[in-house]
Amino acid sequence: MRTRTPSIAVGGFAAVALLLTSCSATTTGGTSDGPDADGYVAQVDESVESTGGTLKLQLDYDTAETGGLDPAVAEIARSWSIEGLVYESLVTMGPNFEIQPELAESWEQVDDTTYVFTLRDGATFSNGREVTADDVVGSLERLQELGAVWSAQLGPIDSIDNTSEGDTDEVTISLAEPYTPLLAALANTPAAILPMQELEAGDFDPATEMLGSGPFTMAEHRQDESWTFEANPEWWNADSLGVDGVEIEIAGDDQTRLAALRDGSTHFANFANPDALSLLASTGDVTAVSQEQSDYFYVMLNSVNPDSPFVDDELRSQVNAALDRESIADIALAGAGSPTAVTPANLPGACAADSVPSYSAEVDATALEGQEFTLLIYSGDPSLSAVGQVVKQQLEQVGATVNLETLDYGTYSERVYATQPGDFEMALGWFAGYGDAAMVTSWWNPDTAFFNAGFTQSHDDLNVAIAETQRLPVGDERDAAFAEVCGLVDTYAEMIPLATRPTVIGYRSDQLQASILGGEGYGDFLRGVPEYRLTEG
């Protein structure tokens, strides 16, 4: 069995991990110990009365999409978070990844391929028009027709029909074959319901305007500077809103956001760097929480380019066995991430990271001795750099030499994804893990994923196993299929999952009551904002 390497240190990250062990949750500052029994790392105290007012947020970067503000073509989690303040989908994600009602107040799975959704009575768009079954049908058909990234996540939809009867608005989605992730796919912002009557009449342009049925309306957006949202009085749950509006300032520098939290000029800020947990822990009026994302880091070993040493199956296997996911999570991610297999560690049904073959495999003392590799990373993500350093040191402990090469994302993307075959030996990246463990497994089939065909081979047994995880209903048989996928991915060792990618959130607990899910599938750390309450402090 390979030797664990808990002593590896990367700059200040080891010290940060030690600091975290002494932190405890408080109501007036500090850090959260993790999700409570309800699945939250922070919850609004219902006994505290809101003073109304404007919630002030600082975020590290803005949304930037080729399709503008259109949720159907949104590809990044930041867009999903911000646009989700205005738009609603049929369903949403709750604690522990439970599917909860949104525009659909209920639904029924009639058989393996048929889902009937009953729409919420009284839901209206912010212009006052009632949301209808035709809006739902038109929005989801439009998403399919656009061929946008999220359209593939809806699975093999055969038809979407208005099946309303009498005063009950219903929509029926029929699948060509069973596809268990359907509800999870419908719970993300790209599946939002748009006012199709206004869109088709040319009175509404989703690329430049936002007209939804959600809790807020957009008043102003200055790209890479700010957003201003106002409470939507037409929202079906408007009486529960705890704030009168939301102001978002884009502040790319971590120190700027840290300073704003400390001086109280902002109520809430996000951080990609897990260092923020310890940096905020000593600020008495700020609470820092780590929201575990289903997103995760992975390392690619190029088995397709004939010039890559990793065309050798055994060499890939030895590198995989030498990687210590626990140390990566503890040191590079300051204990805020979790070791993971191909199924994101925090999702229901996920296989344990210590269940895959490489976890208990012995490293051949001579296999990596004298080997030299180049590991590509891209700039802009401090956690990615930290993970790269730990991977480098772990492989060097077993005799290999690893050269880190940091590129801008455009150059990195060109060499890793666009070039055929990929122009690299090793590369680090991260995936969005989504809300159902079967959704991300499809990225391991280059016949359908395409982006990885330049560095990953197609394996019939793995492709069949992936399809099974998407077809089988939730239960033991599906969990067994996940375990098979995890084992095969680990054995082929071409895209190797490492650890989940955390998001750190700091908020002024003397001014704000916040509800924040302990786990998130779509990077939407703003999901609970309608419940937030400002207090007098």
Coordinates of N, CA and C in Angstrom, one line a residue, residues 382-503:
P382 N -6.2 30.5 -7.8 CA -5.2 30.1 -6.8 C -5.2 28.7 -6.4
S383 N -6.4 28.1 -6.3 CA -6.5 26.7 -5.9 C -5.9 25.8 -6.9
L384 N -6.1 26.1 -8.2 CA -5.5 25.2 -9.2 C -4.0 25.2 -9.1
S385 N -3.4 26.3 -8.8 CA -1.9 26.4 -8.6 C -1.5 25.6 -7.4
A386 N -2.3 25.7 -6.3 CA -1.9 25.0 -5.1 C -2.0 23.4 -5.3
V387 N -3.1 23.0 -6.0 CA -3.2 21.6 -6.3 C -2.1 21.1 -7.2
G388 N -1.7 21.9 -8.2 CA -0.5 21.6 -9.0 C 0.7 21.4 -8.2
Q389 N 1.0 22.2 -7.3 CA 2.2 22.1 -6.4 C 2.2 20.8 -5.6
V390 N 1.0 20.5 -5.1 CA 1.0 19.2 -4.3 C 1.1 18.0 -5.2
V391 N 0.5 18.0 -6.4 CA 0.7 16.9 -7.3 C 2.2 16.8 -7.7
K392 N 2.8 17.9 -8.0 CA 4.2 17.9 -8.3 C 5.1 17.3 -7.2
Q393 N 4.8 17.7 -6.0 CA 5.6 17.1 -4.9 C 5.3 15.7 -4.6
Q394 N 4.1 15.3 -4.8 CA 3.8 13.8 -4.5 C 4.5 12.9 -5.5
L395 N 4.5 13.4 -6.8 CA 5.2 12.6 -7.8 C 6.7 12.6 -7.7
E396 N 7.2 13.7 -7.2 CA 8.7 13.9 -7.0 C 9.1 13.0 -5.8
Q397 N 8.2 12.7 -4.9 CA 8.6 11.9 -3.7 C 8.8 10.4 -4.2
V398 N 8.3 10.0 -5.3 CA 8.5 8.7 -5.9 C 9.4 8.7 -7.0
G399 N 10.2 9.7 -7.2 CA 11.3 9.7 -8.1 C 11.1 10.5 -9.4
A400 N 9.9 11.0 -9.7 CA 9.7 11.7 -11.0 C 10.1 13.1 -10.8
T401 N 10.3 13.8 -12.0 CA 10.5 15.2 -12.0 C 9.3 15.8 -12.7
V402 N 8.7 16.8 -12.1 CA 7.5 17.4 -12.7 C 7.8 18.9 -12.9
N403 N 7.6 19.4 -14.1 CA 7.8 20.8 -14.4 C 6.4 21.5 -14.5
L404 N 6.1 22.4 -13.7 CA 4.9 23.2 -13.8 C 5.0 24.2 -14.9
E405 N 4.0 24.3 -15.8 CA 4.0 25.3 -16.8 C 2.6 26.0 -16.7
T406 N 2.6 27.3 -16.3 CA 1.4 28.1 -16.1 C 1.1 28.9 -17.4
L407 N -0.1 28.8 -17.9 CA -0.5 29.5 -19.2 C -1.7 30.3 -18.9
D408 N -1.9 31.3 -19.8 CA -3.2 32.0 -19.8 C -4.3 31.0 -20.3
Y409 N -5.5 31.2 -19.9 CA -6.5 30.2 -20.2 C -6.7 29.9 -21.7
G410 N -6.6 31.0 -22.5 CA -6.7 30.8 -24.0 C -5.7 29.8 -24.5
T411 N -4.4 30.0 -24.1 CA -3.4 29.2 -24.6 C -3.5 27.8 -24.1
Y412 N -3.9 27.7 -22.8 CA -4.1 26.4 -22.2 C -5.2 25.6 -22.9
S413 N -6.3 26.3 -23.2 CA -7.5 25.6 -23.9 C -7.1 25.2 -25.3
E414 N -6.3 26.0 -25.9 CA -5.9 25.6 -27.3 C -5.1 24.3 -27.3
R415 N -4.1 24.3 -26.4 CA -3.2 23.1 -26.3 C -3.9 21.8 -25.8
V416 N -4.8 22.0 -24.8 CA -5.4 20.8 -24.2 C -6.7 20.4 -25.0
Y417 N -7.6 21.3 -25.3 CA -8.9 20.9 -25.9 C -9.0 21.0 -27.4
A418 N -8.4 22.1 -27.9 CA -8.6 22.4 -29.4 C -7.7 21.6 -30.3
T419 N -6.5 21.3 -29.9 CA -5.5 20.6 -30.7 C -5.8 19.1 -30.8
Q420 N -5.6 18.5 -31.9 CA -5.8 17.1 -32.1 C -4.5 16.5 -32.7
P421 N -3.9 15.6 -31.9 CA -4.1 15.3 -30.5 C -3.7 16.4 -29.6
G422 N -4.1 16.4 -28.4 CA -3.7 17.4 -27.4 C -2.2 17.6 -27.3
D423 N -1.8 18.9 -27.2 CA -0.4 19.2 -27.2 C 0.1 19.3 -25.7
F424 N 0.1 18.2 -25.0 CA 0.5 18.3 -23.6 C 0.8 16.8 -23.1
E425 N 1.4 16.7 -22.0 CA 1.6 15.4 -21.3 C 0.6 15.3 -20.2
M426 N 0.7 16.2 -19.2 CA -0.2 16.3 -18.1 C -0.9 17.7 -18.0
A427 N -2.1 17.7 -17.6 CA -2.8 19.0 -17.4 C -3.8 18.9 -16.3
L428 N -3.9 20.0 -15.5 CA -4.9 20.1 -14.4 C -6.1 21.0 -14.9
G429 N -7.3 20.6 -14.5 CA -8.5 21.4 -14.8 C -9.5 21.1 -13.7
W430 N -10.7 21.6 -13.9 CA -11.8 21.3 -13.0 C -13.1 21.2 -13.8
F431 N -14.0 20.4 -13.3 CA -15.3 20.2 -13.9 C -16.4 20.8 -13.0
A432 N -17.4 21.3 -13.6 CA -18.7 21.5 -12.9 C -19.3 20.1 -12.6
G433 N -19.7 19.8 -11.4 CA -20.1 18.5 -11.1 C -21.6 18.3 -11.2
Y434 N -22.4 19.4 -11.3 CA -23.9 19.4 -11.4 C -24.6 18.7 -10.3
G435 N -25.9 18.4 -10.5 CA -26.7 18.0 -9.4 C -27.1 16.6 -9.3
D436 N -26.7 15.8 -10.3 CA -26.9 14.3 -10.3 C -25.6 13.7 -10.7
A437 N -25.2 12.6 -9.9 CA -23.9 12.0 -10.1 C -23.7 11.4 -11.5
A438 N -24.8 11.2 -12.3 CA -24.7 10.6 -13.6 C -24.4 11.7 -14.7
M439 N -24.6 13.0 -14.3 CA -24.5 14.0 -15.3 C -23.0 14.2 -15.8
V440 N -22.1 14.2 -14.8 CA -20.7 14.5 -15.1 C -20.0 13.2 -15.7
T441 N -20.5 12.0 -15.4 CA -19.8 10.8 -15.9 C -19.7 10.8 -17.5
S442 N -20.7 11.5 -18.1 CA -20.7 11.5 -19.6 C -19.4 12.1 -20.2
W443 N -18.7 12.9 -19.4 CA -17.5 13.6 -19.9 C -16.4 12.6 -20.1
W444 N -16.5 11.3 -19.6 CA -15.5 10.3 -19.8 C -15.7 9.5 -21.1
N445 N -16.7 9.8 -21.9 CA -16.9 9.2 -23.1 C -16.6 10.2 -24.3
P446 N -15.4 10.1 -24.9 CA -15.0 11.0 -25.9 C -15.9 11.0 -27.1
D447 N -16.6 9.9 -27.3 CA -17.5 9.8 -28.5 C -18.7 10.7 -28.4
T448 N -19.0 11.1 -27.2 CA -20.1 12.1 -27.0 C -19.7 13.4 -26.4
A449 N -18.6 13.4 -25.6 CA -18.1 14.6 -25.0 C -17.3 15.5 -26.0
F450 N -16.6 14.8 -26.9 CA -15.8 15.5 -27.9 C -14.6 16.3 -27.5
F451 N -14.7 17.1 -26.4 CA -13.6 18.0 -26.0 C -12.4 17.2 -25.6
N452 N -12.6 15.9 -25.2 CA -11.4 15.2 -24.7 C -10.9 14.1 -25.6
A453 N -11.4 14.2 -26.9 CA -10.9 13.2 -27.9 C -9.5 13.3 -28.2
G454 N -8.9 14.4 -27.9 CA -7.4 14.6 -28.2 C -6.5 14.1 -27.2
F455 N -7.1 13.6 -26.1 CA -6.2 13.0 -25.0 C -6.8 11.8 -24.3
T456 N -8.0 11.4 -24.7 CA -8.6 10.3 -24.0 C -9.1 9.3 -25.0
Q457 N -8.9 8.0 -24.8 CA -9.4 7.0 -25.7 C -10.8 6.6 -25.3
S458 N -11.5 6.0 -26.3 CA -12.9 5.5 -26.1 C -12.8 4.1 -25.6
H459 N -13.6 3.8 -24.6 CA -13.5 2.4 -24.0 C -15.0 1.9 -24.0
D460 N -15.3 0.8 -24.7 CA -16.6 0.3 -24.8 C -17.2 0.0 -23.5
D461 N -16.5 -0.7 -22.6 CA -17.0 -1.1 -21.3 C -17.4 0.1 -20.5
L462 N -16.5 1.1 -20.5 CA -16.8 2.4 -19.7 C -18.0 3.1 -20.3
N463 N -18.1 3.2 -21.6 CA -19.2 3.9 -22.2 C -20.6 3.2 -21.9
V464 N -20.6 1.9 -21.9 CA -21.8 1.2 -21.5 C -22.2 1.4 -20.1
A465 N -21.2 1.4 -19.2 CA -21.4 1.6 -17.8 C -21.9 3.1 -17.5
I466 N -21.4 4.0 -18.2 CA -21.9 5.4 -18.1 C -23.3 5.5 -18.5
A467 N -23.7 4.9 -19.6 CA -25.1 4.9 -20.0 C -26.0 4.3 -19.0
E468 N -25.5 3.2 -18.3 CA -26.4 2.6 -17.3 C -26.7 3.5 -16.1
T469 N -25.7 4.3 -15.7 CA -25.9 5.2 -14.6 C -27.0 6.3 -14.9
Q470 N -27.1 6.6 -16.2 CA -28.1 7.6 -16.6 C -29.5 6.9 -16.8
R471 N -29.5 5.6 -17.0 CA -30.8 5.0 -17.3 C -31.5 4.4 -16.0
L472 N -30.7 3.9 -15.1 CA -31.2 3.2 -13.9 C -31.8 4.2 -13.0
P473 N -32.9 3.8 -12.3 CA -33.5 4.6 -11.3 C -32.7 4.7 -10.0
V474 N -32.9 5.7 -9.2 CA -32.1 5.8 -7.9 C -32.3 4.5 -7.1
G475 N -31.2 4.0 -6.6 CA -31.3 2.8 -5.8 C -30.0 2.0 -5.8
D476 N -30.0 0.9 -5.3 CA -28.8 0.0 -5.1 C -28.2 -0.3 -6.5
E477 N -29.0 -0.6 -7.4 CA -28.5 -1.1 -8.7 C -27.8 0.1 -9.4
R478 N -28.3 1.3 -9.3 CA -27.7 2.5 -9.8 C -26.3 2.8 -9.1
D479 N -26.3 2.6 -7.8 CA -25.1 2.8 -7.0 C -24.0 1.9 -7.5
A480 N -24.4 0.6 -7.8 CA -23.5 -0.4 -8.2 C -22.9 0.0 -9.6
A481 N -23.8 0.6 -10.4 CA -23.3 1.1 -11.8 C -22.3 2.2 -11.6
F482 N -22.6 3.1 -10.6 CA -21.6 4.2 -10.3 C -20.3 3.6 -9.9
A483 N -20.3 2.6 -9.1 CA -19.1 2.0 -8.6 C -18.3 1.4 -9.8
E484 N -19.0 0.8 -10.7 CA -18.3 0.3 -11.9 C -17.7 1.4 -12.7
V485 N -18.4 2.5 -12.9 CA -17.8 3.6 -13.7 C -16.6 4.1 -12.9
C486 N -16.7 4.3 -11.6 CA -15.5 4.8 -10.8 C -14.3 3.9 -11.0
G487 N -14.6 2.6 -10.9 CA -13.4 1.7 -11.0 C -12.8 1.7 -12.4
L488 N -13.6 1.8 -13.5 CA -13.1 1.8 -14.8 C -12.3 3.1 -15.1
V489 N -12.9 4.2 -14.7 CA -12.2 5.5 -14.9 C -10.8 5.5 -14.2
D490 N -10.8 4.9 -13.0 CA -9.6 4.8 -12.2 C -8.6 3.9 -12.9
T491 N -9.0 2.8 -13.4 CA -8.1 1.8 -14.1 C -7.5 2.4 -15.4
Y492 N -8.4 3.1 -16.2 CA -7.8 3.7 -17.4 C -7.0 4.9 -17.1
A493 N -7.2 5.6 -16.1 CA -6.4 6.7 -15.6 C -6.0 7.7 -16.7
E494 N -7.0 8.2 -17.4 CA -6.7 9.2 -18.4 C -7.2 10.6 -17.9
M495 N -8.3 10.6 -17.3 CA -8.8 11.8 -16.5 C -9.1 11.4 -15.1
I496 N -8.2 11.8 -14.2 CA -8.2 11.3 -12.9 C -8.8 12.3 -11.9
P497 N -10.0 12.0 -11.3 CA -10.5 12.9 -10.3 C -9.7 13.0 -9.1
L498 N -9.6 14.2 -8.5 CA -8.8 14.5 -7.3 C -9.6 14.9 -6.1
A499 N -10.1 16.1 -6.1 CA -10.8 16.6 -4.9 C -11.8 17.7 -5.3
T500 N -12.8 17.8 -4.5 CA -13.9 18.8 -4.8 C -13.3 20.2 -4.6
R501 N -14.0 21.1 -5.4 CA -13.5 22.5 -5.4 C -14.4 23.4 -4.6
P502 N -14.0 23.9 -3.4 CA -14.8 24.6 -2.5 C -15.0 26.0 -2.9
T503 N -16.1 26.6 -2.4 CA -16.4 28.0 -2.5 C -16.4 28.5 -1.0

